[in-house]
Amino acid sequence: MPSVPPSPDNPLQAIVPDNAAGRRFDAVLAELFPDFSRSRLAAWIKSGDARLDGREVRPRDPVRGGETVTLNAALEVQTHSEPEDIALDVLYEDEHVFVINKPAGLVVHPGAGNPAGTLVNALLHRDPSLNTLPRAGIVHRLDKDTSGVMVVARTLPAHTALIEQLSSREVHRQYLAVVVGALVSGGTADAPIDRHPRDRIRMAVREDGRDAVTHYRLRERFRAHTLLECRLETGRTHQIRVHMAHLKHPIIGDPLYGGPLKLPRGATAELIETLRGFRRQALHAETLEFAHPVTGEPVRCTAPVPQDLQHLVRVLREDSAAAAERER
């Protein structure tokens, strides 16, 4: 497996194994250089930057076995955003990956309405070479107002390996969510998700949607709310938010799926003020665990619970204690 990207001054080479005789060049190339996506390798074949015994060949041309494959393409710029000096809370870092604690309010990718001031801009300032990676190395995202832990690849091999781990559901992603309703037990939401048929901003549970599975268990129960620990088996857009709303237990503060504010009877003034003032979904990516893309060793990082979410939980806990005291 190559440890550095190919370039005209630093070509990568491999020998086609004899048992590959008769197979397509593009399929063999993908096995010889698994760090690179099939689409990228296909583009290099077509541009002549992936050669067989020094010759340009077509993707479908068969190999004989024993030939030398050479890659001499330079990685082109994939991300054109400008670097910006935005502070990052880095939980783990080496030459292959970053693990960061994203604050609520930070947009991950530039887009309409957010051309700058994003996580991508911050990452490019910290490591300018990330501009050669798709999405500056980001392999999964968090919504703007969801806080917590994210992993970012710093090399193409790491990016490819992490994408594969996510696709095969080998990455442990654990969240905290404060939801409406006093649940009595945990469970699993197994309901497909896709774009809402009428509102293109929202996602929805749909029979024709993509497979989506969320496991949840009780962390702490209050009078009319519950602190849940949620584990993603899949990673669809807005997955936890959509699943909890589908179960009639929407996340507190969720502007898309939360519904009207619900207050328990006799709620303390502090609880009323806190619930009314909580303007983001009460969702935090607490723990991320994955196999290091190079060493294979487990990497586990936990992002501390942000102050606003800590305050919300404390006020809910105190309200429940006050209600219990009144009933005595």
mmCIF file of C-alpha atoms in Angstrom:
data_model
loop_
_atom_site.group_PDB
_atom_site.id
_atom_site.type_symbol
_atom_site.label_atom_id
_atom_site.label_comp_id
_atom_site.label_asym_id
_atom_site.label_seq_id
_atom_site.Cartn_x
_atom_site.Cartn_y
_atom_site.Cartn_z
ATOM 1 C CA MET A 1 0.000 0.000 0.000
ATOM 2 C CA PRO A 2 1.564 3.346 -0.995
ATOM 3 C CA SER A 3 2.358 5.735 1.823
ATOM 4 C CA VAL A 4 2.853 8.844 -0.353
ATOM 5 C CA PRO A 5 0.767 10.182 -3.241
ATOM 6 C CA PRO A 6 1.944 9.629 -6.806
ATOM 7 C CA SER A 7 3.510 12.437 -8.841
ATOM 8 C CA PRO A 8 5.599 12.747 -11.993
ATOM 9 C CA ASP A 9 8.692 13.013 -9.795
ATOM 10 C CA ASN A 10 7.614 10.233 -7.458
ATOM 11 C CA PRO A 11 5.790 7.541 -9.454
ATOM 12 C CA LEU A 12 4.299 4.505 -7.746
ATOM 13 C CA GLN A 13 4.902 1.072 -9.207
ATOM 14 C CA ALA A 14 3.573 -2.439 -8.719
ATOM 15 C CA ILE A 15 3.847 -5.769 -10.521
ATOM 16 C CA VAL A 16 0.715 -7.439 -11.866
ATOM 17 C CA PRO A 17 0.485 -10.892 -10.237
ATOM 18 C CA ASP A 18 0.492 -13.888 -12.567
ATOM 19 C CA ASN A 19 -2.883 -15.071 -11.286
ATOM 20 C CA ALA A 20 -4.468 -11.842 -12.574
ATOM 21 C CA ALA A 21 -3.914 -12.879 -16.196
ATOM 22 C CA GLY A 22 -6.950 -12.171 -18.378
ATOM 23 C CA ARG A 23 -8.595 -9.732 -15.980
ATOM 24 C CA ARG A 24 -9.438 -6.094 -16.780
ATOM 25 C CA PHE A 25 -6.724 -3.526 -16.179
ATOM 26 C CA ASP A 26 -8.988 -1.228 -14.116
ATOM 27 C CA ALA A 27 -10.021 -4.049 -11.773
ATOM 28 C CA VAL A 28 -6.416 -5.155 -11.212
ATOM 29 C CA LEU A 29 -5.310 -1.544 -10.722
ATOM 30 C CA ALA A 30 -7.904 -1.091 -7.971
ATOM 31 C CA GLU A 31 -6.514 -4.116 -6.134
ATOM 32 C CA LEU A 32 -2.894 -3.019 -6.536
ATOM 33 C CA PHE A 33 -3.586 0.526 -5.304
ATOM 34 C CA PRO A 34 -6.484 0.271 -2.824
ATOM 35 C CA ASP A 35 -5.662 3.683 -1.300
ATOM 36 C CA PHE A 36 -7.237 5.390 -4.311
ATOM 37 C CA SER A 37 -10.887 5.359 -5.299
ATOM 38 C CA ARG A 38 -11.962 3.530 -8.435
ATOM 39 C CA SER A 39 -13.168 6.780 -10.005
ATOM 40 C CA ARG A 40 -9.785 8.437 -9.455
ATOM 41 C CA LEU A 41 -7.926 5.431 -10.865
ATOM 42 C CA ALA A 42 -10.246 5.349 -13.873
ATOM 43 C CA ALA A 43 -9.502 9.015 -14.552
ATOM 44 C CA TRP A 44 -5.759 8.316 -14.385
ATOM 45 C CA ILE A 45 -6.109 5.439 -16.850
ATOM 46 C CA LYS A 46 -7.959 7.680 -19.300
ATOM 47 C CA SER A 47 -5.422 10.498 -18.908
ATOM 48 C CA GLY A 48 -2.506 8.135 -19.463
ATOM 49 C CA ASP A 49 -1.144 8.615 -15.947
ATOM 50 C CA ALA A 50 -1.719 4.941 -15.106
ATOM 51 C CA ARG A 51 0.320 2.816 -17.505
ATOM 52 C CA LEU A 52 0.972 -0.841 -18.114
ATOM 53 C CA ASP A 53 4.615 -1.566 -19.007
ATOM 54 C CA GLY A 54 4.902 2.091 -20.001
ATOM 55 C CA ARG A 55 1.957 1.883 -22.408
ATOM 56 C CA GLU A 56 -1.360 3.677 -22.317
ATOM 57 C CA VAL A 57 -4.163 1.131 -22.189
ATOM 58 C CA ARG A 58 -7.931 1.179 -21.885
ATOM 59 C CA PRO A 59 -9.708 0.316 -18.602
ATOM 60 C CA ARG A 60 -11.155 -2.866 -20.110
ATOM 61 C CA ASP A 61 -7.926 -4.151 -21.659
ATOM 62 C CA PRO A 62 -6.789 -7.487 -20.169
ATOM 63 C CA VAL A 63 -3.491 -7.943 -18.361
ATOM 64 C CA ARG A 64 -1.155 -10.907 -18.903
ATOM 65 C CA GLY A 65 0.561 -11.008 -15.511
ATOM 66 C CA GLY A 66 4.077 -9.879 -14.701
ATOM 67 C CA GLU A 67 3.708 -6.389 -16.203
ATOM 68 C CA THR A 68 4.786 -3.250 -14.346
ATOM 69 C CA VAL A 69 2.033 -0.786 -13.481
ATOM 70 C CA THR A 70 3.113 2.831 -13.010
ATOM 71 C CA LEU A 71 1.129 5.694 -11.484
ATOM 72 C CA ASN A 72 2.683 9.111 -12.030
ATOM 73 C CA ALA A 73 -0.252 11.496 -11.633
ATOM 74 C CA ALA A 74 -0.184 14.401 -9.220
ATOM 75 C CA LEU A 75 -3.122 14.802 -6.859
ATOM 76 C CA GLU A 76 -5.118 17.781 -8.082
ATOM 77 C CA VAL A 77 -6.716 20.345 -5.810
ATOM 78 C CA GLN A 78 -10.058 18.990 -4.627
ATOM 79 C CA THR A 79 -11.077 21.743 -2.214
ATOM 80 C CA HIS A 80 -10.935 25.367 -3.335
ATOM 81 C CA SER A 81 -12.064 27.069 -0.119
ATOM 82 C CA GLU A 82 -9.790 29.672 1.452
ATOM 83 C CA PRO A 83 -7.875 28.883 4.670
ATOM 84 C CA GLU A 84 -9.096 30.813 7.718
ATOM 85 C CA ASP A 85 -7.552 31.101 11.154
ATOM 86 C CA ILE A 86 -10.421 29.571 13.121
ATOM 87 C CA ALA A 87 -9.610 27.877 16.429
ATOM 88 C CA LEU A 88 -10.024 24.103 16.540
ATOM 89 C CA ASP A 89 -10.341 21.892 19.624
ATOM 90 C CA VAL A 90 -8.171 18.936 18.585
ATOM 91 C CA LEU A 91 -8.706 15.774 20.649
ATOM 92 C CA TYR A 92 -6.205 13.581 18.759
ATOM 93 C CA GLU A 93 -3.708 14.254 16.005
ATOM 94 C CA ASP A 94 -1.025 12.426 14.057
ATOM 95 C CA GLU A 95 0.250 12.549 10.479
ATOM 96 C CA HIS A 96 -2.747 10.554 9.239
ATOM 97 C CA VAL A 97 -5.824 11.898 11.042
ATOM 98 C CA PHE A 98 -7.289 14.700 13.125
ATOM 99 C CA VAL A 99 -10.039 14.090 15.663
ATOM 100 C CA ILE A 100 -11.745 17.337 16.634
ATOM 101 C CA ASN A 101 -14.462 18.529 18.971
ATOM 102 C CA LYS A 102 -16.766 20.638 16.791
ATOM 103 C CA PRO A 103 -18.654 23.364 18.649
ATOM 104 C CA ALA A 104 -22.336 23.963 18.043
ATOM 105 C CA GLY A 105 -22.818 26.733 15.497
ATOM 106 C CA LEU A 106 -19.859 25.815 13.286
ATOM 107 C CA VAL A 107 -20.879 24.812 9.758
ATOM 108 C CA VAL A 108 -18.876 21.867 8.404
ATOM 109 C CA HIS A 109 -18.856 22.531 4.630
ATOM 110 C CA PRO A 110 -19.059 25.848 2.773
ATOM 111 C CA GLY A 111 -22.294 26.273 0.875
ATOM 112 C CA ALA A 112 -25.105 28.654 0.051
ATOM 113 C CA GLY A 113 -25.311 31.177 2.865
ATOM 114 C CA ASN A 114 -22.065 29.918 4.413
ATOM 115 C CA PRO A 115 -19.246 30.548 1.907
ATOM 116 C CA ALA A 116 -16.666 30.986 4.660
ATOM 117 C CA GLY A 117 -16.140 30.556 8.395
ATOM 118 C CA THR A 118 -16.608 26.790 8.204
ATOM 119 C CA LEU A 119 -14.759 23.774 9.516
ATOM 120 C CA VAL A 120 -13.273 23.249 6.045
ATOM 121 C CA ASN A 121 -11.751 26.747 6.133
ATOM 122 C CA ALA A 122 -10.310 26.071 9.578
ATOM 123 C CA LEU A 123 -8.829 22.722 8.527
ATOM 124 C CA LEU A 124 -7.156 24.206 5.451
ATOM 125 C CA HIS A 125 -5.471 26.810 7.663
ATOM 126 C CA ARG A 126 -4.141 24.129 9.989
ATOM 127 C CA ASP A 127 -3.030 21.792 7.174
ATOM 128 C CA PRO A 128 -2.975 23.337 3.655
ATOM 129 C CA SER A 129 -2.270 19.940 2.045
ATOM 130 C CA LEU A 130 -5.854 18.921 2.844
ATOM 131 C CA ASN A 131 -6.884 20.782 -0.325
ATOM 132 C CA THR A 132 -5.896 17.676 -2.334
ATOM 133 C CA LEU A 133 -8.444 15.535 -0.484
ATOM 134 C CA PRO A 134 -12.181 15.365 -1.153
ATOM 135 C CA ARG A 135 -13.986 17.733 1.260
ATOM 136 C CA ALA A 136 -10.629 18.587 2.852
ATOM 137 C CA GLY A 137 -10.467 15.127 4.414
ATOM 138 C CA ILE A 138 -13.881 15.201 6.106
ATOM 139 C CA VAL A 139 -15.374 11.704 5.968
ATOM 140 C CA HIS A 140 -18.578 12.307 7.946
ATOM 141 C CA ARG A 141 -20.377 15.422 9.068
ATOM 142 C CA LEU A 142 -22.259 16.905 11.967
ATOM 143 C CA ASP A 143 -25.112 19.361 11.548
ATOM 144 C CA LYS A 144 -24.285 23.011 12.219
ATOM 145 C CA ASP A 145 -25.911 23.020 15.654
ATOM 146 C CA THR A 146 -24.794 19.545 16.717
ATOM 147 C CA SER A 147 -21.636 19.578 18.809
ATOM 148 C CA GLY A 148 -19.047 16.903 19.318
ATOM 149 C CA VAL A 149 -16.401 14.593 17.967
ATOM 150 C CA MET A 150 -15.460 14.196 14.291
ATOM 151 C CA VAL A 151 -12.583 12.454 12.509
ATOM 152 C CA VAL A 152 -10.796 14.045 9.552
ATOM 153 C CA ALA A 153 -8.343 12.238 7.263
ATOM 154 C CA ARG A 154 -5.031 13.946 6.465
ATOM 155 C CA THR A 155 -3.945 11.625 3.639
ATOM 156 C CA LEU A 156 -5.683 9.924 0.766
ATOM 157 C CA PRO A 157 -4.971 6.414 2.132
ATOM 158 C CA ALA A 158 -6.450 7.417 5.504
ATOM 159 C CA HIS A 159 -9.463 8.959 3.758
ATOM 160 C CA THR A 160 -10.104 5.793 1.760
ATOM 161 C CA ALA A 161 -9.713 3.546 4.818
ATOM 162 C CA LEU A 162 -12.045 5.631 6.995
ATOM 163 C CA ILE A 163 -14.706 5.786 4.281
ATOM 164 C CA GLU A 164 -14.556 2.002 4.048
ATOM 165 C CA GLN A 165 -14.925 1.644 7.834
ATOM 166 C CA LEU A 166 -17.963 3.908 7.816
ATOM 167 C CA SER A 167 -19.504 2.051 4.871
ATOM 168 C CA SER A 168 -19.020 -1.307 6.587
ATOM 169 C CA ARG A 169 -20.460 0.063 9.868
ATOM 170 C CA GLU A 170 -17.234 -0.507 11.800
ATOM 171 C CA VAL A 171 -17.048 2.990 13.348
ATOM 172 C CA HIS A 172 -18.596 3.404 16.807
ATOM 173 C CA ARG A 173 -20.516 6.706 16.978
ATOM 174 C CA GLN A 174 -22.230 7.499 20.261
ATOM 175 C CA TYR A 175 -24.364 10.600 20.873
ATOM 176 C CA LEU A 176 -26.183 12.234 23.753
ATOM 177 C CA ALA A 177 -29.667 13.578 23.102
ATOM 178 C CA VAL A 178 -32.236 15.199 25.379
ATOM 179 C CA VAL A 179 -35.701 14.346 24.085
ATOM 180 C CA VAL A 180 -39.282 15.216 24.928
ATOM 181 C CA GLY A 181 -41.090 12.587 26.979
ATOM 182 C CA ALA A 182 -40.137 10.366 29.922
ATOM 183 C CA LEU A 183 -39.148 7.106 28.249
ATOM 184 C CA VAL A 184 -39.277 3.922 30.287
ATOM 185 C CA SER A 185 -36.819 1.874 28.215
ATOM 186 C CA GLY A 186 -34.377 1.990 25.355
ATOM 187 C CA GLY A 187 -34.825 0.420 21.965
ATOM 188 C CA THR A 188 -33.914 0.531 18.296
ATOM 189 C CA ALA A 189 -35.305 2.756 15.565
ATOM 190 C CA ASP A 190 -35.079 0.812 12.319
ATOM 191 C CA ALA A 191 -36.802 3.024 9.779
ATOM 192 C CA PRO A 192 -35.547 4.074 6.322
ATOM 193 C CA ILE A 193 -34.832 7.756 5.731
ATOM 194 C CA ASP A 194 -34.791 9.940 2.639
ATOM 195 C CA ARG A 195 -35.559 13.497 1.569
ATOM 196 C CA HIS A 196 -38.997 14.774 2.591
ATOM 197 C CA PRO A 197 -41.335 14.541 -0.426
ATOM 198 C CA ARG A 198 -42.411 18.207 -0.180
ATOM 199 C CA ASP A 199 -39.960 20.057 2.071
ATOM 200 C CA ARG A 200 -36.490 19.668 0.549
ATOM 201 C CA ILE A 201 -34.771 20.986 3.689
ATOM 202 C CA ARG A 202 -36.125 18.169 5.827
ATOM 203 C CA MET A 203 -35.560 14.437 5.879
ATOM 204 C CA ALA A 204 -38.319 11.956 6.661
ATOM 205 C CA VAL A 205 -38.992 8.298 7.379
ATOM 206 C CA ARG A 206 -40.050 6.798 4.049
ATOM 207 C CA GLU A 207 -40.725 3.240 2.932
ATOM 208 C CA ASP A 208 -38.611 3.853 -0.165
ATOM 209 C CA GLY A 209 -35.804 5.504 1.832
ATOM 210 C CA ARG A 210 -32.298 4.340 2.607
ATOM 211 C CA ASP A 211 -31.658 1.879 5.415
ATOM 212 C CA ALA A 212 -31.294 3.708 8.747
ATOM 213 C CA VAL A 213 -30.797 2.193 12.212
ATOM 214 C CA THR A 214 -30.381 4.015 15.541
ATOM 215 C CA HIS A 215 -29.964 2.227 18.885
ATOM 216 C CA TYR A 216 -30.857 4.218 21.997
ATOM 217 C CA ARG A 217 -30.824 3.637 25.740
ATOM 218 C CA LEU A 218 -31.724 5.660 28.797
ATOM 219 C CA ARG A 219 -28.928 7.630 30.410
ATOM 220 C CA GLU A 220 -31.168 9.639 32.770
ATOM 221 C CA ARG A 221 -34.932 10.084 33.093
ATOM 222 C CA PHE A 222 -36.634 13.305 34.156
ATOM 223 C CA ARG A 223 -40.273 14.235 34.739
ATOM 224 C CA ALA A 224 -41.152 14.936 31.124
ATOM 225 C CA HIS A 225 -37.845 14.515 29.292
ATOM 226 C CA THR A 226 -35.126 11.895 28.894
ATOM 227 C CA LEU A 227 -31.377 11.995 28.388
ATOM 228 C CA LEU A 228 -30.599 9.302 25.823
ATOM 229 C CA GLU A 229 -27.437 7.647 24.647
ATOM 230 C CA CYS A 230 -27.809 6.999 20.917
ATOM 231 C CA ARG A 231 -25.572 4.816 18.782
ATOM 232 C CA LEU A 232 -25.598 5.092 15.024
ATOM 233 C CA GLU A 233 -25.473 1.907 13.015
ATOM 234 C CA THR A 234 -25.925 3.899 9.803
ATOM 235 C CA GLY A 235 -25.221 7.569 9.134
ATOM 236 C CA ARG A 236 -28.067 9.190 7.242
ATOM 237 C CA THR A 237 -28.578 12.952 7.185
ATOM 238 C CA HIS A 238 -30.367 14.109 10.372
ATOM 239 C CA GLN A 239 -30.750 10.449 11.354
ATOM 240 C CA ILE A 240 -31.129 10.713 15.143
ATOM 241 C CA ARG A 241 -33.278 13.833 14.835
ATOM 242 C CA VAL A 242 -35.626 12.183 12.331
ATOM 243 C CA HIS A 243 -35.826 8.877 14.193
ATOM 244 C CA MET A 244 -36.611 10.454 17.564
ATOM 245 C CA ALA A 245 -39.283 12.688 16.018
ATOM 246 C CA HIS A 246 -40.717 9.621 14.286
ATOM 247 C CA LEU A 247 -40.953 7.910 17.691
ATOM 248 C CA LYS A 248 -42.835 10.972 19.030
ATOM 249 C CA HIS A 249 -39.882 11.923 21.230
ATOM 250 C CA PRO A 250 -38.293 14.826 19.343
ATOM 251 C CA ILE A 251 -35.037 16.375 20.495
ATOM 252 C CA ILE A 252 -35.360 19.512 22.620
ATOM 253 C CA GLY A 253 -34.662 22.695 20.654
ATOM 254 C CA ASP A 254 -34.730 21.028 17.238
ATOM 255 C CA PRO A 255 -35.887 23.734 14.795
ATOM 256 C CA LEU A 256 -36.862 21.261 12.054
ATOM 257 C CA TYR A 257 -38.307 18.287 13.908
ATOM 258 C CA GLY A 258 -38.906 19.464 17.479
ATOM 259 C CA GLY A 259 -42.509 20.641 17.437
ATOM 260 C CA PRO A 260 -44.049 23.006 20.004
ATOM 261 C CA LEU A 261 -42.451 23.562 23.392
ATOM 262 C CA LYS A 262 -43.804 21.241 26.113
ATOM 263 C CA LEU A 263 -43.453 22.109 29.785
ATOM 264 C CA PRO A 264 -44.108 19.727 32.681
ATOM 265 C CA ARG A 265 -46.806 20.781 35.137
ATOM 266 C CA GLY A 266 -45.407 23.012 37.857
ATOM 267 C CA ALA A 267 -42.094 23.487 36.055
ATOM 268 C CA THR A 268 -39.622 25.687 37.874
ATOM 269 C CA ALA A 269 -39.050 29.190 36.529
ATOM 270 C CA GLU A 270 -35.481 28.225 35.702
ATOM 271 C CA LEU A 271 -36.622 25.224 33.682
ATOM 272 C CA ILE A 272 -39.149 27.296 31.741
ATOM 273 C CA GLU A 273 -36.493 29.888 30.936
ATOM 274 C CA THR A 274 -33.934 27.215 29.989
ATOM 275 C CA LEU A 275 -36.262 25.286 27.680
ATOM 276 C CA ARG A 276 -37.495 28.442 25.974
ATOM 277 C CA GLY A 277 -33.937 29.688 25.546
ATOM 278 C CA PHE A 278 -32.429 26.462 24.190
ATOM 279 C CA ARG A 279 -32.219 27.369 20.509
ATOM 280 C CA ARG A 280 -30.424 24.362 19.023
ATOM 281 C CA GLN A 281 -31.069 20.639 18.959
ATOM 282 C CA ALA A 282 -29.872 19.144 22.256
ATOM 283 C CA LEU A 283 -27.614 16.673 20.467
ATOM 284 C CA HIS A 284 -23.927 16.007 21.110
ATOM 285 C CA ALA A 285 -21.577 13.534 19.420
ATOM 286 C CA GLU A 286 -19.983 12.218 22.593
ATOM 287 C CA THR A 287 -17.717 9.336 21.562
ATOM 288 C CA LEU A 288 -16.080 8.154 18.346
ATOM 289 C CA GLU A 289 -14.081 4.948 18.036
ATOM 290 C CA PHE A 290 -12.428 3.602 14.889
ATOM 291 C CA ALA A 291 -9.473 1.521 13.778
ATOM 292 C CA HIS A 292 -6.496 3.717 12.955
ATOM 293 C CA PRO A 293 -6.335 3.759 9.136
ATOM 294 C CA VAL A 294 -2.621 2.875 9.089
ATOM 295 C CA THR A 295 -1.789 0.980 12.279
ATOM 296 C CA GLY A 296 -5.156 -0.677 12.800
ATOM 297 C CA GLU A 297 -4.999 0.171 16.505
ATOM 298 C CA PRO A 298 -8.262 1.353 18.100
ATOM 299 C CA VAL A 299 -8.642 5.110 18.482
ATOM 300 C CA ARG A 300 -11.319 6.250 20.941
ATOM 301 C CA CYS A 301 -12.048 9.923 21.579
ATOM 302 C CA THR A 302 -14.690 11.530 23.771
ATOM 303 C CA ALA A 303 -15.778 15.145 23.462
ATOM 304 C CA PRO A 304 -16.744 16.853 26.733
ATOM 305 C CA VAL A 305 -20.412 17.788 27.020
ATOM 306 C CA PRO A 306 -20.753 21.519 26.176
ATOM 307 C CA GLN A 307 -21.825 23.986 28.831
ATOM 308 C CA ASP A 308 -25.287 24.695 27.403
ATOM 309 C CA LEU A 309 -26.167 21.004 27.364
ATOM 310 C CA GLN A 310 -24.738 20.495 30.846
ATOM 311 C CA HIS A 311 -26.888 23.367 32.088
ATOM 312 C CA LEU A 312 -30.020 21.944 30.439
ATOM 313 C CA VAL A 313 -29.494 18.527 32.053
ATOM 314 C CA ARG A 314 -28.781 20.082 35.460
ATOM 315 C CA VAL A 315 -31.968 22.168 35.358
ATOM 316 C CA LEU A 316 -34.059 19.160 34.290
ATOM 317 C CA ARG A 317 -32.555 17.125 37.112
ATOM 318 C CA GLU A 318 -33.253 19.865 39.681
ATOM 319 C CA ASP A 319 -36.840 20.272 38.450
ATOM 320 C CA SER A 320 -37.438 16.528 38.834
ATOM 321 C CA ALA A 321 -35.959 16.591 42.337
ATOM 322 C CA ALA A 322 -38.129 19.579 43.312
ATOM 323 C CA ALA A 323 -41.285 17.840 42.032
ATOM 324 C CA ALA A 324 -40.426 14.687 43.939
ATOM 325 C CA GLU A 325 -39.905 16.732 47.085
ATOM 326 C CA ARG A 326 -43.328 18.383 46.696
ATOM 327 C CA GLU A 327 -45.005 14.989 46.469
ATOM 328 C CA ARG A 328 -43.543 13.816 49.768
#
